[in-house]
Short mmCIF file of C-alpha atoms in Angstrom, two decimals:
data_model
loop_
_atom_site.label_atom_id
_atom_site.label_comp_id
_atom_site.label_asym_id
_atom_site.label_seq_id
_atom_site.Cartn_x
_atom_site.Cartn_y
_atom_site.Cartn_z
CA MET A 147 -78.80 147.49 -36.42
CA PRO A 148 -80.88 150.11 -34.69
CA PRO A 149 -78.81 153.23 -33.40
CA VAL A 150 -77.04 152.56 -29.69
CA GLN A 151 -79.42 154.41 -26.88
CA VAL A 152 -77.35 157.08 -25.24
CA LEU A 153 -78.31 158.70 -21.98
CA LEU A 154 -76.30 162.22 -21.54
CA ILE A 155 -75.95 163.64 -18.62
CA ASP A 156 -74.01 167.14 -18.50
CA HIS A 157 -74.91 170.59 -16.49
CA ASN A 158 -74.30 172.36 -19.96
CA LYS A 159 -77.53 172.35 -21.89
CA LEU A 160 -75.51 173.93 -25.06
CA PHE A 161 -72.66 171.11 -24.72
CA ARG A 162 -75.56 168.50 -24.72
CA GLU A 163 -77.52 169.68 -27.88
CA GLY A 164 -74.06 170.03 -29.64
CA LEU A 165 -73.36 166.51 -28.88
CA LYS A 166 -76.44 165.37 -29.96
CA LEU A 167 -75.84 167.05 -33.44
CA LEU A 168 -72.48 165.60 -33.19
CA LEU A 169 -73.65 162.04 -32.80
CA SER A 170 -76.98 162.02 -34.87
CA GLY A 171 -75.99 159.74 -38.22
CA GLU A 172 -73.07 157.78 -36.32
CA LYS A 173 -75.37 155.15 -35.23
CA PHE A 174 -75.90 156.56 -31.43
CA GLU A 175 -78.75 158.89 -30.65
CA ILE A 176 -79.76 160.92 -27.50
CA SER A 177 -82.65 159.12 -26.01
CA GLY A 178 -82.55 160.83 -22.59
CA GLU A 179 -80.82 163.80 -21.14
CA ALA A 180 -80.38 164.88 -17.52
CA GLN A 181 -78.20 167.62 -15.50
CA ASN A 182 -76.71 165.65 -13.29
CA VAL A 183 -76.54 161.84 -11.95
CA ALA A 184 -79.27 161.99 -9.36
CA GLU A 185 -81.79 163.42 -12.39
CA GLY A 186 -79.75 160.13 -14.92
CA VAL A 187 -80.71 157.66 -12.22
CA SER A 188 -84.44 158.83 -11.81
CA LEU A 189 -84.43 158.53 -15.22
CA VAL A 190 -83.43 154.82 -15.79
CA GLN A 191 -85.54 154.05 -12.73
CA GLY A 192 -88.47 155.54 -14.36
CA GLY A 193 -88.16 153.10 -17.37
CA LEU A 194 -85.65 154.57 -19.49
CA ARG A 195 -83.95 151.98 -21.59
CA VAL A 196 -80.38 153.01 -22.45
CA GLU A 197 -77.18 151.31 -23.52
CA LEU A 198 -74.48 153.50 -22.91
CA VAL A 199 -74.22 156.74 -20.43
CA LEU A 200 -72.20 160.02 -21.05
CA LEU A 201 -71.30 161.29 -17.81
CA ASP A 202 -69.64 164.61 -17.43
CA MET A 203 -67.41 164.38 -14.43
CA THR A 204 -67.67 168.02 -12.45
CA TRP A 205 -68.78 166.70 -9.35
CA ASN A 206 -66.47 166.27 -6.33
CA SER A 207 -68.53 164.97 -3.18
CA ASP A 208 -68.55 161.21 -2.39
CA THR A 209 -72.92 161.25 -2.69
CA GLU A 210 -72.60 161.81 -6.10
CA THR A 211 -69.71 158.88 -6.58
CA GLU A 212 -72.46 156.20 -4.34
CA THR A 213 -74.98 157.65 -7.00
CA LEU A 214 -73.25 156.68 -9.95
CA ARG A 215 -73.00 153.27 -8.04
CA THR A 216 -76.59 153.27 -8.34
CA LEU A 217 -76.61 154.05 -11.93
CA ARG A 218 -74.51 150.71 -12.46
CA ASP A 219 -76.74 148.74 -10.21
CA LEU A 220 -79.32 149.62 -12.51
CA LEU A 221 -77.52 149.45 -15.88
CA PRO A 222 -75.48 146.14 -15.34
CA ASP A 223 -74.89 145.35 -18.85
CA GLY A 224 -74.74 149.17 -20.30
CA ARG A 225 -71.70 151.04 -20.96
CA ILE A 226 -70.91 154.51 -18.76
CA VAL A 227 -68.12 156.38 -20.10
CA LEU A 228 -67.04 159.59 -18.13
CA LEU A 229 -66.47 163.03 -20.34
CA ALA A 230 -63.94 165.16 -18.47
CA ALA A 231 -62.77 168.87 -18.93
CA ASP A 232 -59.92 168.35 -17.20
CA MET A 233 -57.53 165.85 -15.37
CA ASP A 234 -57.73 164.85 -11.65
CA PRO A 235 -56.91 161.71 -11.71
CA GLN A 236 -57.60 160.49 -8.13
CA ARG A 237 -61.46 161.54 -9.03
CA LEU A 238 -61.32 159.49 -12.23
CA ILE A 239 -60.26 156.42 -10.01
CA SER A 240 -63.04 156.83 -7.64
CA ALA A 241 -65.22 156.95 -10.56
CA LEU A 242 -63.96 154.20 -12.25
CA ALA A 243 -64.36 152.50 -9.18
CA ALA A 244 -68.00 152.87 -8.90
CA GLY A 245 -68.62 151.41 -12.18
CA ALA A 246 -67.55 153.39 -14.85
CA ASP A 247 -66.11 151.59 -18.17
CA GLY A 248 -63.74 154.20 -19.16
CA CYS A 249 -62.79 158.33 -19.44
CA LEU A 250 -62.63 160.55 -22.23
CA MET A 251 -61.81 164.33 -22.52
CA LYS A 252 -63.71 166.78 -23.45
CA ASP A 253 -61.04 168.45 -26.16
CA LEU A 254 -60.73 165.20 -28.20
CA SER A 255 -61.40 165.26 -31.77
CA ALA A 256 -65.20 164.51 -33.04
CA ASP A 257 -63.54 161.60 -35.00
CA ALA A 258 -61.83 160.51 -31.98
CA LEU A 259 -64.90 160.37 -29.84
CA ILE A 260 -67.17 158.41 -31.71
CA GLN A 261 -64.21 155.66 -32.63
CA SER A 262 -63.89 155.70 -28.96
CA LEU A 263 -67.60 155.26 -28.21
CA ARG A 264 -67.59 152.09 -30.70
CA LEU A 265 -64.63 150.99 -29.18
CA VAL A 266 -66.32 150.77 -25.85
CA MET A 267 -69.63 149.17 -27.42
CA MET A 268 -67.35 146.25 -28.73
CA GLY A 269 -66.41 145.68 -24.67
CA GLU A 270 -63.21 147.84 -25.14
CA LYS A 271 -61.88 150.26 -22.21
CA VAL A 272 -60.90 153.65 -23.23
CA PHE A 273 -58.71 155.81 -21.14
CA PRO A 274 -56.53 159.13 -21.58
CA THR A 275 -52.93 157.78 -22.28
CA HIS A 276 -52.05 160.06 -19.58
CA LEU A 277 -54.34 158.41 -16.98
CA ALA A 278 -52.91 155.17 -18.17
CA ALA A 279 -49.24 155.83 -17.98
CA LEU A 280 -50.02 157.45 -14.05
CA LEU A 281 -52.22 154.06 -12.95
CA ILE A 282 -49.22 151.76 -14.29
CA SER A 283 -46.49 153.92 -12.91
CA GLY A 284 -48.19 153.70 -9.38
CA ARG A 285 -47.89 157.58 -9.06
CA ILE A 286 -51.38 158.00 -7.96
CA ASN A 287 -53.18 156.49 -5.11
CA THR A 288 -55.92 153.61 -5.24
CA SER A 289 -55.68 152.56 -1.99
CA THR A 290 -59.16 154.35 -1.60
CA LEU A 291 -60.87 151.97 -3.76
CA ASP A 292 -63.56 149.41 -2.21
CA MET A 293 -61.66 146.65 -2.80
CA PRO A 294 -59.78 143.77 -0.80
CA SER A 295 -56.20 143.94 -0.86
CA ALA A 296 -55.28 140.51 0.02
CA ARG A 297 -54.69 138.28 -2.93
CA LYS A 298 -55.81 135.35 -0.36
CA GLY A 299 -58.23 132.84 -2.06
CA LEU A 300 -57.57 133.61 -5.74
CA SER A 301 -56.61 130.09 -7.74
CA GLN A 302 -53.30 130.15 -9.78
CA ARG A 303 -55.65 130.45 -13.23
CA GLU A 304 -56.88 133.45 -11.64
CA VAL A 305 -53.61 134.83 -10.81
CA GLN A 306 -52.68 134.54 -14.31
CA ILE A 307 -55.77 136.11 -15.64
CA VAL A 308 -55.81 139.05 -13.48
CA ARG A 309 -52.52 139.69 -14.70
CA CYS A 310 -53.56 139.46 -18.23
CA LEU A 311 -56.24 142.29 -17.79
CA LEU A 312 -53.32 144.29 -16.70
CA ASN A 313 -52.24 144.44 -20.42
CA GLY A 314 -55.76 144.67 -21.67
CA ASP A 315 -55.92 141.58 -23.13
CA SER A 316 -59.55 140.75 -24.54
CA ASN A 317 -60.61 136.83 -23.50
CA LYS A 318 -59.59 135.59 -26.83
CA VAL A 319 -56.10 136.99 -26.43
CA VAL A 320 -55.97 135.19 -22.35
CA ALA A 321 -57.57 131.66 -23.99
CA ASN A 322 -54.37 131.71 -26.83
CA HIS A 323 -51.98 133.00 -24.05
CA LEU A 324 -52.94 130.45 -21.73
CA ASN A 325 -53.92 127.59 -23.72
CA ILE A 326 -57.61 127.37 -22.59
CA THR A 327 -60.78 127.93 -23.95
CA GLU A 328 -62.37 131.65 -24.01
CA ALA A 329 -65.66 129.69 -21.87
CA THR A 330 -63.07 128.79 -19.40
CA VAL A 331 -61.97 132.31 -19.46
CA LYS A 332 -64.58 133.47 -18.66
CA VAL A 333 -65.49 130.98 -15.78
CA HIS A 334 -62.37 131.87 -14.07
CA LEU A 335 -63.00 135.87 -14.55
CA LYS A 336 -66.36 135.53 -12.92
CA SER A 337 -64.91 133.87 -10.25
CA LEU A 338 -62.32 136.46 -9.76
CA LEU A 339 -64.61 139.19 -9.99
CA ARG A 340 -66.63 137.85 -7.13
CA LYS A 341 -63.89 137.11 -5.09
CA ILE A 342 -62.47 140.62 -5.20
CA ASN A 343 -65.77 142.07 -5.01
CA ALA A 344 -65.23 144.07 -8.41
CA THR A 345 -68.12 144.62 -11.22
CA ASN A 346 -65.72 144.68 -14.08
CA ARG A 347 -62.44 144.19 -15.85
CA THR A 348 -61.38 147.98 -15.29
CA GLN A 349 -62.16 147.56 -11.27
CA ALA A 350 -60.05 144.28 -11.43
CA ALA A 351 -57.19 145.58 -13.32
CA ILE A 352 -57.25 148.53 -10.38
CA TRP A 353 -57.06 145.74 -8.08
CA ALA A 354 -54.16 144.16 -9.38
CA LEU A 355 -52.02 147.81 -9.50
CA ASN A 356 -52.83 148.08 -5.92
CA ASN A 357 -51.92 144.80 -5.19
CA GLY A 358 -48.68 144.68 -6.71
CA PHE A 359 -49.47 142.58 -9.86
CA ALA A 360 -48.11 145.23 -12.56
CA ASN A 361 -44.28 143.65 -12.28
CA GLU A 362 -45.29 140.25 -12.83
CA PRO A 363 -45.48 138.52 -16.17
CA ALA A 364 -48.66 135.99 -16.94
CA GLN A 365 -47.29 132.57 -16.96
CA GLN A 366 -47.49 131.14 -20.25
CA GLN A 367 -48.37 127.63 -20.35
CA GLN A 368 -47.67 124.56 -22.44
CA PRO A 369 -49.65 123.71 -25.27
CA THR A 370 -51.37 120.84 -24.23
CA SER A 371 -55.06 121.11 -24.41
CA LYS A 372 -57.48 123.71 -24.55
CA ALA A 373 -58.73 122.93 -20.82
CA GLY A 374 -59.42 125.05 -17.70
#
């Protein structure tokens, strides 16, 4: 299997060189480098083909957040992972809402980094434990996210699925829990994302937290038939 092509965006050239050496031989290959998000967008618009973007979290402006949205639109099937030197939950939430797939702290070990990136490429979401705890506890404000706040329009099945997303359940786990097929889960998930104006499972989970789903258990269905 060919190595995962990576675009590394970080203002620090020494950090980029170190990460390039670290990922060498680990089925990841740095195929593009940029100092900021705008440069990264230009590379992708210029034809750079990447599967994973590692993005330094140092910006403070709404303009850069919007540029991240542009990068997300350009790479609908790619993964975008934030690399943060410190913990600013509100900035991280804004970046997640803009399309990032996860966040890793820069002080984690090399082994943890490699394992986390492998999980991301398998479709998993990775976050610092303390960020997840803050999200679930409701101690940080998610009201700034550009997502609808009403549940109106969601079907009963979509409500069940969005509750499962809060647990980080995969499509297979959701299907087993609700006694439906994975294909049916995908259909309902696609409809759900469209209705709440979210582009991925992470945004849907954050939307659910912001709309009071955290304390509501997903309903278990009776094992009758695998249908939607």
